[in-house]
């Protein structure tokens, strides 16, 4: 058992073949509990249904990555999404209004003040860059909302984030054949 959950993050654009080459293996890891998926994806309906089936089969939440300035949410996407990831606390009030109270919303924060504002604005989790381990440590010691360490790309970054008590490690996927190796290395280091 590892001290936190893994939260893979898909790039803003990707090829369906590359996604399906790696996604089943990654989602099979029980430590993976959520997948951040770009809201402006280019998958066709059948491909997206396949992603949803993989997520469902592995009990992994679908978190839609919402870019800055996004002002409308597809009703079809909202029916299948478990949550939204906002680029900043400034986006939270608009997203909460669009999505309602029954969906998880988290956001990336660059400061303690922004994190507290996000919490007050209804965020369900707060994300910090891994190089802000001091903020992750502070947040997890004084707040109840989960902390996500963003952009984990190495075993050392994962160790830094878990030492700071991050609840989730957000791992950007490259879909270039290296993701499974990174996941295996992260899991081995976190279990040991």
Short mmCIF file of C-alpha atoms in Angstrom, two decimals:
data_model
loop_
_atom_site.label_atom_id
_atom_site.label_comp_id
_atom_site.label_asym_id
_atom_site.label_seq_id
_atom_site.Cartn_x
_atom_site.Cartn_y
_atom_site.Cartn_z
CA UNK A 1 0.00 0.00 0.00
CA UNK A 2 1.28 3.45 -0.88
CA UNK A 3 0.73 6.67 1.11
CA UNK A 4 -1.28 8.43 -1.61
CA UNK A 5 -3.36 7.83 -4.72
CA UNK A 6 -2.15 8.20 -8.29
CA UNK A 7 -3.92 10.66 -10.58
CA UNK A 8 -2.73 10.39 -14.20
CA UNK A 9 -3.22 13.47 -16.38
CA UNK A 10 -3.71 13.23 -20.12
CA UNK A 11 -2.13 15.84 -22.39
CA UNK A 12 -4.39 18.44 -24.02
CA UNK A 13 -4.18 16.56 -27.30
CA UNK A 14 -3.32 12.95 -28.04
CA UNK A 15 -3.82 10.14 -30.52
CA UNK A 16 -6.46 7.55 -29.64
CA UNK A 17 -4.17 4.63 -30.54
CA UNK A 18 -1.47 5.88 -28.16
CA UNK A 19 -4.06 6.30 -25.40
CA UNK A 20 -5.48 2.80 -25.76
CA UNK A 21 -1.97 1.29 -25.92
CA UNK A 22 -1.30 2.33 -22.32
CA UNK A 23 -4.58 3.19 -20.58
CA UNK A 24 -5.76 -0.35 -19.71
CA UNK A 25 -2.45 -1.17 -18.00
CA UNK A 26 -2.32 2.11 -16.07
CA UNK A 27 -5.91 1.92 -14.88
CA UNK A 28 -5.38 -1.66 -13.69
CA UNK A 29 -3.15 -0.34 -10.89
CA UNK A 30 -5.44 -0.11 -7.83
CA UNK A 31 -3.50 2.96 -6.72
CA UNK A 32 -4.93 4.90 -9.68
CA UNK A 33 -8.17 6.47 -8.47
CA UNK A 34 -8.78 9.29 -10.95
CA UNK A 35 -7.89 10.25 -14.51
CA UNK A 36 -7.76 13.88 -15.64
CA UNK A 37 -9.13 14.06 -19.15
CA UNK A 38 -9.12 17.15 -21.42
CA UNK A 39 -12.65 18.49 -21.85
CA UNK A 40 -11.79 19.45 -25.43
CA UNK A 41 -10.77 15.92 -26.42
CA UNK A 42 -10.94 14.73 -30.02
CA UNK A 43 -12.11 11.15 -29.45
CA UNK A 44 -15.16 10.01 -31.33
CA UNK A 45 -18.19 8.73 -29.43
CA UNK A 46 -17.15 5.06 -29.59
CA UNK A 47 -13.60 5.83 -28.42
CA UNK A 48 -14.87 7.97 -25.55
CA UNK A 49 -17.30 5.22 -24.55
CA UNK A 50 -14.35 2.82 -24.49
CA UNK A 51 -12.49 5.18 -22.12
CA UNK A 52 -15.56 5.39 -19.88
CA UNK A 53 -15.85 1.59 -19.79
CA UNK A 54 -12.18 1.25 -18.81
CA UNK A 55 -12.63 3.83 -16.04
CA UNK A 56 -15.79 2.14 -14.77
CA UNK A 57 -14.24 -1.35 -14.87
CA UNK A 58 -11.31 -0.13 -12.78
CA UNK A 59 -13.27 2.13 -10.39
CA UNK A 60 -11.38 5.22 -11.57
CA UNK A 61 -12.99 8.67 -11.50
CA UNK A 62 -13.20 10.83 -14.61
CA UNK A 63 -12.00 14.35 -13.87
CA UNK A 64 -12.46 16.76 -16.78
CA UNK A 65 -9.64 19.26 -17.25
CA UNK A 66 -11.29 22.62 -17.92
CA UNK A 67 -9.11 25.32 -19.53
CA UNK A 68 -9.15 29.01 -18.61
CA UNK A 69 -12.04 30.94 -20.09
CA UNK A 70 -14.27 27.90 -20.54
CA UNK A 71 -17.86 29.04 -20.07
CA UNK A 72 -20.06 26.11 -21.10
CA UNK A 73 -20.16 22.47 -20.06
CA UNK A 74 -21.70 19.82 -22.30
CA UNK A 75 -24.66 18.14 -20.62
CA UNK A 76 -23.50 14.80 -22.05
CA UNK A 77 -20.04 15.21 -20.52
CA UNK A 78 -21.46 16.33 -17.20
CA UNK A 79 -23.58 13.15 -17.01
CA UNK A 80 -20.45 10.97 -17.06
CA UNK A 81 -17.91 13.18 -15.27
CA UNK A 82 -17.06 12.62 -11.63
CA UNK A 83 -15.39 15.97 -11.35
CA UNK A 84 -13.72 18.99 -12.89
CA UNK A 85 -10.20 20.36 -12.58
CA UNK A 86 -9.93 24.14 -12.88
CA UNK A 87 -6.75 26.01 -13.82
CA UNK A 88 -7.11 28.46 -10.91
CA UNK A 89 -9.30 29.48 -7.99
CA UNK A 90 -10.70 32.31 -10.12
CA UNK A 91 -12.54 29.72 -12.24
CA UNK A 92 -14.27 28.00 -9.32
CA UNK A 93 -17.38 30.18 -8.88
CA UNK A 94 -18.24 29.95 -12.60
CA UNK A 95 -17.62 26.20 -12.74
CA UNK A 96 -19.60 25.58 -9.57
CA UNK A 97 -22.50 27.56 -11.01
CA UNK A 98 -22.33 25.60 -14.28
CA UNK A 99 -21.81 22.17 -12.72
CA UNK A 100 -23.81 22.39 -9.51
CA UNK A 101 -22.96 21.08 -6.07
CA UNK A 102 -23.02 17.35 -6.81
CA UNK A 103 -19.71 17.18 -8.66
CA UNK A 104 -16.15 17.36 -7.34
CA UNK A 105 -14.15 20.41 -8.40
CA UNK A 106 -10.48 20.99 -7.71
CA UNK A 107 -8.01 23.58 -8.87
CA UNK A 108 -4.35 24.45 -9.11
CA UNK A 109 -3.21 27.10 -6.63
CA UNK A 110 0.00 29.12 -6.62
CA UNK A 111 -0.16 30.53 -3.09
CA UNK A 112 -1.61 29.94 0.36
CA UNK A 113 -4.04 32.81 -0.16
CA UNK A 114 -5.28 31.35 -3.45
CA UNK A 115 -5.66 27.92 -1.82
CA UNK A 116 -7.71 29.34 1.04
CA UNK A 117 -9.83 31.33 -1.44
CA UNK A 118 -10.38 28.12 -3.43
CA UNK A 119 -11.48 26.29 -0.30
CA UNK A 120 -13.89 29.10 0.57
CA UNK A 121 -15.19 29.04 -3.02
CA UNK A 122 -16.16 25.39 -2.82
CA UNK A 123 -13.11 23.49 -4.05
CA UNK A 124 -13.11 19.80 -3.15
CA UNK A 125 -9.33 19.48 -3.51
CA UNK A 126 -6.39 21.83 -3.91
CA UNK A 127 -3.47 21.17 -6.26
CA UNK A 128 0.02 22.58 -5.82
CA UNK A 129 3.09 22.28 -8.00
CA UNK A 130 5.44 19.66 -6.59
CA UNK A 131 8.16 22.30 -6.25
CA UNK A 132 5.90 23.97 -3.65
CA UNK A 133 6.27 21.11 -1.18
CA UNK A 134 6.23 23.63 1.67
CA UNK A 135 2.69 24.67 0.67
CA UNK A 136 1.58 21.04 0.37
CA UNK A 137 2.99 20.34 3.84
CA UNK A 138 1.33 23.44 5.30
CA UNK A 139 -2.01 22.70 3.60
CA UNK A 140 -2.18 19.10 4.77
CA UNK A 141 -1.25 20.07 8.31
CA UNK A 142 -3.97 22.71 8.75
CA UNK A 143 -6.73 21.98 6.22
CA UNK A 144 -9.06 19.04 5.61
CA UNK A 145 -9.39 19.30 1.82
CA UNK A 146 -7.12 16.86 0.00
CA UNK A 147 -3.88 18.10 -1.56
CA UNK A 148 -2.72 17.08 -5.03
CA UNK A 149 0.95 17.34 -5.97
CA UNK A 150 1.03 18.36 -9.62
CA UNK A 151 3.40 17.38 -12.41
CA UNK A 152 5.11 14.38 -10.80
CA UNK A 153 7.62 13.14 -13.37
CA UNK A 154 10.29 11.42 -11.28
CA UNK A 155 10.67 9.12 -8.28
CA UNK A 156 12.37 11.98 -6.40
CA UNK A 157 9.40 14.30 -7.01
CA UNK A 158 7.04 11.59 -5.79
CA UNK A 159 9.14 11.17 -2.64
CA UNK A 160 9.11 14.94 -2.05
CA UNK A 161 5.33 15.06 -2.46
CA UNK A 162 4.63 12.08 -0.20
CA UNK A 163 7.00 13.43 2.45
CA UNK A 164 4.92 16.64 2.32
CA UNK A 165 1.79 14.44 2.85
CA UNK A 166 0.17 14.92 -0.56
CA UNK A 167 -3.02 12.89 -0.88
CA UNK A 168 -2.72 12.46 -4.66
CA UNK A 169 0.14 12.52 -7.16
CA UNK A 170 -0.88 14.06 -10.51
CA UNK A 171 1.31 12.41 -13.12
CA UNK A 172 1.34 13.87 -16.63
CA UNK A 173 1.15 11.13 -19.25
CA UNK A 174 3.31 11.36 -22.36
CA UNK A 175 1.70 8.46 -24.24
CA UNK A 176 5.07 7.73 -25.80
CA UNK A 177 5.74 4.29 -24.36
CA UNK A 178 7.43 5.55 -21.16
CA UNK A 179 4.38 5.94 -18.91
CA UNK A 180 4.20 2.34 -17.65
CA UNK A 181 7.91 2.41 -16.76
CA UNK A 182 7.40 5.62 -14.78
CA UNK A 183 4.34 4.19 -12.99
CA UNK A 184 6.22 0.99 -12.12
CA UNK A 185 9.16 3.00 -10.76
CA UNK A 186 6.88 5.27 -8.74
CA UNK A 187 4.95 2.35 -7.28
CA UNK A 188 8.12 0.44 -6.39
CA UNK A 189 9.64 3.45 -4.64
CA UNK A 190 6.43 4.37 -2.80
CA UNK A 191 5.83 0.80 -1.60
CA UNK A 192 9.38 0.35 -0.42
#
